[in-house]
Every structure is written in structure tokens, then in C-alpha cells.
Amino acid sequence: MTDPSELFEAFLQSDRAQSRYRERNEKRDQVRDERLLPLLNQFLDGEIALEEFKPRNDGLNKQHPYWGFDGFNGQMHFNQMWNATPDQEELAVHLREILPKPESRAEAAERINAHADLAQTYRDNSIDAEPRYKPAMFFLSYFWHLQAPTEYPVFYVTSERYLEDHDRFVQDGEYGEDYVEFIEALDALIDRATETTDADWEYRDISNAIYWDRELRPEWEADEEEDVDPTGSSQEEDVLASFLPPIVSDLSAVAERDSETEAEYEEQDRDLAVVFEEKLHHSFRILGFDVEELGQGSGRQPDGIATAVRNDYAIIYDAKVRGDGYSIATDDRAIREYIETHARQLRDQGVRRIYFAIVSSTFTNPDQGTLRELRETTAVESIVFLSADLLEELMVLRLREPYLNLDDIRAVFGTRDGIFRREELNNVLPDWRDVTVDEFL
């Protein structure tokens, strides 16, 4: 066991550690300020629903794994609470009450205990999911730390064990009161670190030092070789251009009615809307779906149906070429007609899950009430707006990742209503791969 004073001095003296955490802290601050906090505030203000907030927060943490939220005590706990709740709106109200930064440590303790109590209630009454109670400390402290990093530290298990080993903390009471004692123990370490090193320390610096000492330092001492650039090259590769087949390589340019692309197809006397439909058919086939082409020349129809036969779901899809983005406006009546026309046919074929997707360049925020009414009064389970550029990236993931299958791709179309966001692509990759979309693209 490394004594705290020795640990803090060694941590500051390690050029490799300081370089690593200086860079990580800068990235943490940027991601927190530009992505995570705005998303959290949108949820707390009621601008987005819980069913959108949960997967987007998950995707961002997989893309930027700087807080450890993608593990058992973070996103897995979130998923378990979601799966166990009998009323999703009740859970959303609960989270909007407890996720804002507490005004005091006493209030923080009360909120943690309330969340642990709710987890116990869900556990006692749910057959399919059994959320644990202790993750309440990590789960809530993560969101509080985003909002007030100098007031509320993240309850990391590594820090907990270090404090226990040095007889500075014992988790043996109510979770809320234990979290307050955890903060007080870190306060004492901050004082010790400041006295020992004559430098300023924050909660995250203490957590970084402890993690470095317990996890990274032994590895580095065993292997003194410097880290190698994992890409093997300093030049960025245009992955999209190199992996997308020519037939769909200009999908997003067609979707946004790019002037040069439109002129090129006009010379061939081809209508851009028809071109986009054809490219969308090819795109779904590349992903692995069986495609029934509808659209042009077949009356009032969606543009196609993509069926995952072995995975028991289908996507009714429609293509919209838009230079200024797509708005659902009054299209809900046409969407309803498309669904009613084809849902019975799909049910007769034995397809249990049906989704609806609109693919375009960009989207204005759709009215959630309209989407909810369509979902609740028709046979589809979700209505998704997918941009063409994200569909391109999805195809590249499918072509580059041999283990990606249509069950994984279901996460794009079957998770929730509304606009599919880029960070949610990380939820498509299998968890065991331990890789992010950015590492592919």
C-alpha cells in the first residue's frame, strides 16, 4: 500500500502520468461543457424525454470514456432501473428531482437514500430486472460531478478501496451518509496532498492519482516502453470513402441535394428523389436486410420495407431529399397510411416487431406528441429519423466489424422515437468489443 504523501509526490513527479491526465482532464472539460451538460440540462428542463436521454448519455460515455459511467454502476444500473420500472414517466419525474446538483451534502445524502429505496422497490417487484442499491452512490455522484466538480466527487470503487485500505473510510451504513463520509475522507486527502506537494488539488486529481497508483503504475513499471500510436500512422484515413461501395458513396450528397451532385444526375436525366430511393434500397441490403422496393410508380406507398427475417423485425422506410432538412409537418397522415397498409401484411408473414424510419439530410425537431400518437395508435414500436450521413457510417461499421449483426443494428431503429443522434451509434457496437465508433471512423 502506498502512503498518501508518497503517492501524491510520486504522481506529480511522473511526467508520463502528468501528461496523460493533463490531456484527459482537458478532454473531460470539453466533453462535459459541450456535450454532456447540455444534454443533461435538456432532460432536466423537460426538452427531451427519458427514453432519448438514456441512450444518448450512454453513447456519449462510450465515445468519451473518461468517467467510467459505461460500467456496472453507471449505465447498467440505469438500464436496470429502466427495465424494472412499471412507469417510465414516474422514473423520469424521480430523476428530474434528484439529478440536479444538491444544495448541501445533507440533501445529497437524502437523495441517494431515496434513489436506493426506489431501486429496492423495483428489485422487490420486478421479475425481469433486479437493480442493486449501492450503485446509487456512483450513479448520482456522476451527474452531480458534471455540474459541480469541486463540490461532489464521483464515488469510484478504486478510491473507496484505497480509503478502506488506509482506514480512512468504511462503507457500513446508509448509502447517503456513507457518500458524505466518502467526501470528507477525500477532503482530508486534498489537505494532505496540498501540504505535501505545495500544489492545488481537486477531487478528480485525487481519484486520478489513486487510479494511476493502483492500475497504471504497475503496468508502466513492468513495461517502460513509451506508448505507440494505436493507429500506426499520423495520417488520417478517409474510412468512409475507402469502405463505402460506389453505388452508395454519395448517399448524403444526394439527400441534401448537393448542387454538383444534382447537376451530375440531371445530365443523366435522372430525378434526384428516385436516385435517393434506389440508393436507400442498396444501403439496407448492405446492412443485411431483405428489401422490398416500393416507392416510385407504385402509388401512395412508402419507399421500401427492410426485413430482418431471422431477427423478427422489419422497417418500413421513406426517403426524403431535402436541402434545408426535413420536417414532419402534415406527413403524419401519410405515415399512418403507410403503416396501416403494410403492418398487417408483415404480421401475416410472422414479423413481430415493426419500426418506421424516415431517411433524409437533416431534421427539424419533430413534435414528440405526434410521434407518440402514431406509435400508440398504429402497429409500429418506434418512429425514427435517420440522417443519410449516419446511415453511411452505419454501413461502414457493418462492413468493417464482422461480428455486427442485425440484432445490434436494431438499436438504431427500435430504441426510441425521434432523431437518431451520432453518439447513439456507439450503442450499436457489441459491448464486449470495447471499442468506439470514432476508433472505426
PDB file of N, CA, C and O in Angstrom, residues 7-8 11 21 25 28 66 145 152-160 162-163 182 186 189-190 201-216:
ATOM      1  N   LEU A   7       2.343   8.739  -2.384  1.00  0.00           N
ATOM      2  CA  LEU A   7       1.559   8.624  -3.608  1.00  0.00           C
ATOM      3  C   LEU A   7       1.463   9.958  -4.336  1.00  0.00           C
ATOM      4  O   LEU A   7       1.702  10.040  -5.550  1.00  0.00           O
ATOM      5  N   PHE A   8       1.122  11.022  -3.605  1.00  0.00           N
ATOM      6  CA  PHE A   8       0.915  12.314  -4.251  1.00  0.00           C
ATOM      7  C   PHE A   8       2.216  12.854  -4.830  1.00  0.00           C
ATOM      8  O   PHE A   8       2.231  13.425  -5.928  1.00  0.00           O
ATOM      9  N   PHE A  11       3.054  10.815  -7.956  1.00  0.00           N
ATOM     10  CA  PHE A  11       2.138  11.145  -9.049  1.00  0.00           C
ATOM     11  C   PHE A  11       2.560  12.433  -9.753  1.00  0.00           C
ATOM     12  O   PHE A  11       2.580  12.498 -10.987  1.00  0.00           O
ATOM     13  N   TYR A  21      -2.913  12.714 -17.706  1.00  0.00           N
ATOM     14  CA  TYR A  21      -4.093  13.264 -17.047  1.00  0.00           C
ATOM     15  C   TYR A  21      -4.321  14.731 -17.400  1.00  0.00           C
ATOM     16  O   TYR A  21      -5.451  15.211 -17.337  1.00  0.00           O
ATOM     17  N   ASN A  25      -7.958  15.472 -18.656  1.00  0.00           N
ATOM     18  CA  ASN A  25      -8.766  16.491 -17.980  1.00  0.00           C
ATOM     19  C   ASN A  25      -9.260  17.547 -18.964  1.00  0.00           C
ATOM     20  O   ASN A  25     -10.388  18.037 -18.862  1.00  0.00           O
ATOM     21  N   ARG A  28     -12.041  15.893 -20.792  1.00  0.00           N
ATOM     22  CA  ARG A  28     -13.197  15.797 -19.906  1.00  0.00           C
ATOM     23  C   ARG A  28     -13.951  17.120 -19.852  1.00  0.00           C
ATOM     24  O   ARG A  28     -15.177  17.167 -19.960  1.00  0.00           O
ATOM     25  N   TYR A  66     -14.371   8.813 -20.045  1.00  0.00           N
ATOM     26  CA  TYR A  66     -13.495   9.494 -19.084  1.00  0.00           C
ATOM     27  C   TYR A  66     -14.023   9.438 -17.650  1.00  0.00           C
ATOM     28  O   TYR A  66     -13.355   9.888 -16.732  1.00  0.00           O
ATOM     29  N   HIS A 145     -21.224  15.524 -10.208  1.00  0.00           N
ATOM     30  CA  HIS A 145     -19.844  15.928 -10.510  1.00  0.00           C
ATOM     31  C   HIS A 145     -19.770  16.697 -11.829  1.00  0.00           C
ATOM     32  O   HIS A 145     -18.983  17.643 -11.955  1.00  0.00           O
ATOM     33  N   TYR A 152     -18.763  17.850  -5.582  1.00  0.00           N
ATOM     34  CA  TYR A 152     -19.199  16.462  -5.459  1.00  0.00           C
ATOM     35  C   TYR A 152     -18.297  15.541  -6.275  1.00  0.00           C
ATOM     36  O   TYR A 152     -18.324  15.563  -7.507  1.00  0.00           O
ATOM     37  N   PRO A 153     -17.487  14.710  -5.597  1.00  0.00           N
ATOM     38  CA  PRO A 153     -16.631  13.760  -6.312  1.00  0.00           C
ATOM     39  C   PRO A 153     -17.426  12.542  -6.771  1.00  0.00           C
ATOM     40  O   PRO A 153     -18.465  12.195  -6.181  1.00  0.00           O
ATOM     41  N   VAL A 154     -16.961  11.892  -7.810  1.00  0.00           N
ATOM     42  CA  VAL A 154     -17.566  10.637  -8.253  1.00  0.00           C
ATOM     43  C   VAL A 154     -17.170   9.533  -7.273  1.00  0.00           C
ATOM     44  O   VAL A 154     -16.014   9.444  -6.859  1.00  0.00           O
ATOM     45  N   PHE A 155     -18.126   8.700  -6.893  1.00  0.00           N
ATOM     46  CA  PHE A 155     -17.856   7.615  -5.954  1.00  0.00           C
ATOM     47  C   PHE A 155     -17.241   6.439  -6.713  1.00  0.00           C
ATOM     48  O   PHE A 155     -17.932   5.504  -7.120  1.00  0.00           O
ATOM     49  N   TYR A 156     -15.924   6.507  -6.920  1.00  0.00           N
ATOM     50  CA  TYR A 156     -15.222   5.441  -7.622  1.00  0.00           C
ATOM     51  C   TYR A 156     -14.881   4.311  -6.662  1.00  0.00           C
ATOM     52  O   TYR A 156     -14.419   4.547  -5.538  1.00  0.00           O
ATOM     53  N   VAL A 157     -15.066   3.078  -7.113  1.00  0.00           N
ATOM     54  CA  VAL A 157     -14.747   1.911  -6.295  1.00  0.00           C
ATOM     55  C   VAL A 157     -13.253   1.869  -5.985  1.00  0.00           C
ATOM     56  O   VAL A 157     -12.848   1.492  -4.879  1.00  0.00           O
ATOM     57  N   THR A 158     -12.402   2.269  -6.944  1.00  0.00           N
ATOM     58  CA  THR A 158     -10.956   2.270  -6.713  1.00  0.00           C
ATOM     59  C   THR A 158     -10.588   3.204  -5.565  1.00  0.00           C
ATOM     60  O   THR A 158      -9.768   2.856  -4.703  1.00  0.00           O
ATOM     61  N   SER A 159     -11.211   4.374  -5.527  1.00  0.00           N
ATOM     62  CA  SER A 159     -10.956   5.317  -4.436  1.00  0.00           C
ATOM     63  C   SER A 159     -11.490   4.768  -3.122  1.00  0.00           C
ATOM     64  O   SER A 159     -10.852   4.903  -2.066  1.00  0.00           O
ATOM     65  N   GLU A 160     -12.676   4.151  -3.181  1.00  0.00           N
ATOM     66  CA  GLU A 160     -13.256   3.561  -1.974  1.00  0.00           C
ATOM     67  C   GLU A 160     -12.318   2.526  -1.361  1.00  0.00           C
ATOM     68  O   GLU A 160     -12.059   2.532  -0.142  1.00  0.00           O
ATOM     69  N   TYR A 162      -9.068   2.187  -1.778  1.00  0.00           N
ATOM     70  CA  TYR A 162      -7.842   2.809  -1.269  1.00  0.00           C
ATOM     71  C   TYR A 162      -8.091   3.398   0.118  1.00  0.00           C
ATOM     72  O   TYR A 162      -7.289   3.219   1.048  1.00  0.00           O
ATOM     73  N   LEU A 163      -9.194   4.099   0.266  1.00  0.00           N
ATOM     74  CA  LEU A 163      -9.520   4.702   1.560  1.00  0.00           C
ATOM     75  C   LEU A 163      -9.743   3.624   2.625  1.00  0.00           C
ATOM     76  O   LEU A 163      -9.327   3.788   3.783  1.00  0.00           O
ATOM     77  N   PHE A 182     -17.482   9.644   2.535  1.00  0.00           N
ATOM     78  CA  PHE A 182     -16.524   9.484   1.432  1.00  0.00           C
ATOM     79  C   PHE A 182     -15.978  10.847   1.008  1.00  0.00           C
ATOM     80  O   PHE A 182     -14.765  11.016   0.805  1.00  0.00           O
ATOM     81  N   LEU A 186     -12.057  12.279   1.250  1.00  0.00           N
ATOM     82  CA  LEU A 186     -11.314  12.887   0.142  1.00  0.00           C
ATOM     83  C   LEU A 186     -10.884  14.308   0.489  1.00  0.00           C
ATOM     84  O   LEU A 186      -9.808  14.761   0.068  1.00  0.00           O
ATOM     85  N   LEU A 189      -7.725  14.003   2.233  1.00  0.00           N
ATOM     86  CA  LEU A 189      -6.628  13.694   1.321  1.00  0.00           C
ATOM     87  C   LEU A 189      -6.202  14.919   0.521  1.00  0.00           C
ATOM     88  O   LEU A 189      -5.014  15.096   0.223  1.00  0.00           O
ATOM     89  N   ILE A 190      -7.156  15.766   0.160  1.00  0.00           N
ATOM     90  CA  ILE A 190      -6.806  17.004  -0.542  1.00  0.00           C
ATOM     91  C   ILE A 190      -5.921  17.874   0.349  1.00  0.00           C
ATOM     92  O   ILE A 190      -4.911  18.439  -0.098  1.00  0.00           O
ATOM     93  N   TRP A 201      -5.021  20.852  -5.493  1.00  0.00           N
ATOM     94  CA  TRP A 201      -5.620  19.560  -5.825  1.00  0.00           C
ATOM     95  C   TRP A 201      -7.144  19.663  -5.804  1.00  0.00           C
ATOM     96  O   TRP A 201      -7.711  20.405  -5.012  1.00  0.00           O
ATOM     97  N   GLU A 202      -7.794  18.906  -6.720  1.00  0.00           N
ATOM     98  CA  GLU A 202      -9.239  18.781  -6.747  1.00  0.00           C
ATOM     99  C   GLU A 202      -9.610  17.314  -6.537  1.00  0.00           C
ATOM    100  O   GLU A 202      -8.742  16.445  -6.517  1.00  0.00           O
ATOM    101  N   TYR A 203     -10.895  17.058  -6.402  1.00  0.00           N
ATOM    102  CA  TYR A 203     -11.341  15.686  -6.208  1.00  0.00           C
ATOM    103  C   TYR A 203     -10.850  14.769  -7.333  1.00  0.00           C
ATOM    104  O   TYR A 203     -10.415  13.648  -7.090  1.00  0.00           O
ATOM    105  N   ARG A 204     -10.960  15.243  -8.560  1.00  0.00           N
ATOM    106  CA  ARG A 204     -10.571  14.371  -9.664  1.00  0.00           C
ATOM    107  C   ARG A 204      -9.077  14.109  -9.669  1.00  0.00           C
ATOM    108  O   ARG A 204      -8.627  13.061 -10.146  1.00  0.00           O
ATOM    109  N   ASP A 205      -8.258  15.040  -9.154  1.00  0.00           N
ATOM    110  CA  ASP A 205      -6.827  14.805  -9.071  1.00  0.00           C
ATOM    111  C   ASP A 205      -6.520  13.671  -8.103  1.00  0.00           C
ATOM    112  O   ASP A 205      -5.646  12.832  -8.356  1.00  0.00           O
ATOM    113  N   ILE A 206      -7.231  13.645  -6.981  1.00  0.00           N
ATOM    114  CA  ILE A 206      -7.055  12.568  -6.012  1.00  0.00           C
ATOM    115  C   ILE A 206      -7.457  11.240  -6.634  1.00  0.00           C
ATOM    116  O   ILE A 206      -6.745  10.232  -6.525  1.00  0.00           O
ATOM    117  N   SER A 207      -8.610  11.213  -7.307  1.00  0.00           N
ATOM    118  CA  SER A 207      -9.072   9.978  -7.950  1.00  0.00           C
ATOM    119  C   SER A 207      -8.094   9.529  -9.031  1.00  0.00           C
ATOM    120  O   SER A 207      -7.821   8.329  -9.166  1.00  0.00           O
ATOM    121  N   ASN A 208      -7.583  10.476  -9.800  1.00  0.00           N
ATOM    122  CA  ASN A 208      -6.608  10.139 -10.839  1.00  0.00           C
ATOM    123  C   ASN A 208      -5.350   9.535 -10.235  1.00  0.00           C
ATOM    124  O   ASN A 208      -4.813   8.538 -10.742  1.00  0.00           O
ATOM    125  N   ALA A 209      -4.859  10.128  -9.162  1.00  0.00           N
ATOM    126  CA  ALA A 209      -3.633   9.644  -8.524  1.00  0.00           C
ATOM    127  C   ALA A 209      -3.825   8.229  -7.991  1.00  0.00           C
ATOM    128  O   ALA A 209      -2.940   7.366  -8.131  1.00  0.00           O
ATOM    129  N   ILE A 210      -4.967   7.988  -7.364  1.00  0.00           N
ATOM    130  CA  ILE A 210      -5.231   6.657  -6.818  1.00  0.00           C
ATOM    131  C   ILE A 210      -5.343   5.624  -7.930  1.00  0.00           C
ATOM    132  O   ILE A 210      -4.769   4.528  -7.842  1.00  0.00           O
ATOM    133  N   TYR A 211      -6.053   5.948  -8.990  1.00  0.00           N
ATOM    134  CA  TYR A 211      -6.194   5.005 -10.108  1.00  0.00           C
ATOM    135  C   TYR A 211      -4.838   4.741 -10.750  1.00  0.00           C
ATOM    136  O   TYR A 211      -4.506   3.594 -11.084  1.00  0.00           O
ATOM    137  N   TRP A 212      -4.049   5.789 -10.925  1.00  0.00           N
ATOM    138  CA  TRP A 212      -2.707   5.627 -11.501  1.00  0.00           C
ATOM    139  C   TRP A 212      -1.864   4.688 -10.642  1.00  0.00           C
ATOM    140  O   TRP A 212      -1.200   3.780 -11.161  1.00  0.00           O
ATOM    141  N   ASP A 213      -1.907   4.890  -9.335  1.00  0.00           N
ATOM    142  CA  ASP A 213      -1.080   4.084  -8.438  1.00  0.00           C
ATOM    143  C   ASP A 213      -1.510   2.623  -8.438  1.00  0.00           C
ATOM    144  O   ASP A 213      -0.665   1.715  -8.405  1.00  0.00           O
ATOM    145  N   ARG A 214      -2.810   2.367  -8.504  1.00  0.00           N
ATOM    146  CA  ARG A 214      -3.307   1.001  -8.371  1.00  0.00           C
ATOM    147  C   ARG A 214      -3.398   0.253  -9.698  1.00  0.00           C
ATOM    148  O   ARG A 214      -3.254  -0.977  -9.715  1.00  0.00           O
ATOM    149  N   GLU A 215      -3.654   0.959 -10.791  1.00  0.00           N
ATOM    150  CA  GLU A 215      -3.890   0.282 -12.068  1.00  0.00           C
ATOM    151  C   GLU A 215      -2.793   0.515 -13.102  1.00  0.00           C
ATOM    152  O   GLU A 215      -2.335  -0.424 -13.749  1.00  0.00           O
ATOM    153  N   LEU A 216      -2.371   1.759 -13.263  1.00  0.00           N
ATOM    154  CA  LEU A 216      -1.450   2.087 -14.347  1.00  0.00           C
ATOM    155  C   LEU A 216       0.012   1.966 -13.957  1.00  0.00           C
ATOM    156  O   LEU A 216       0.841   1.486 -14.748  1.00  0.00           O
TER     157      LEU A 216
END
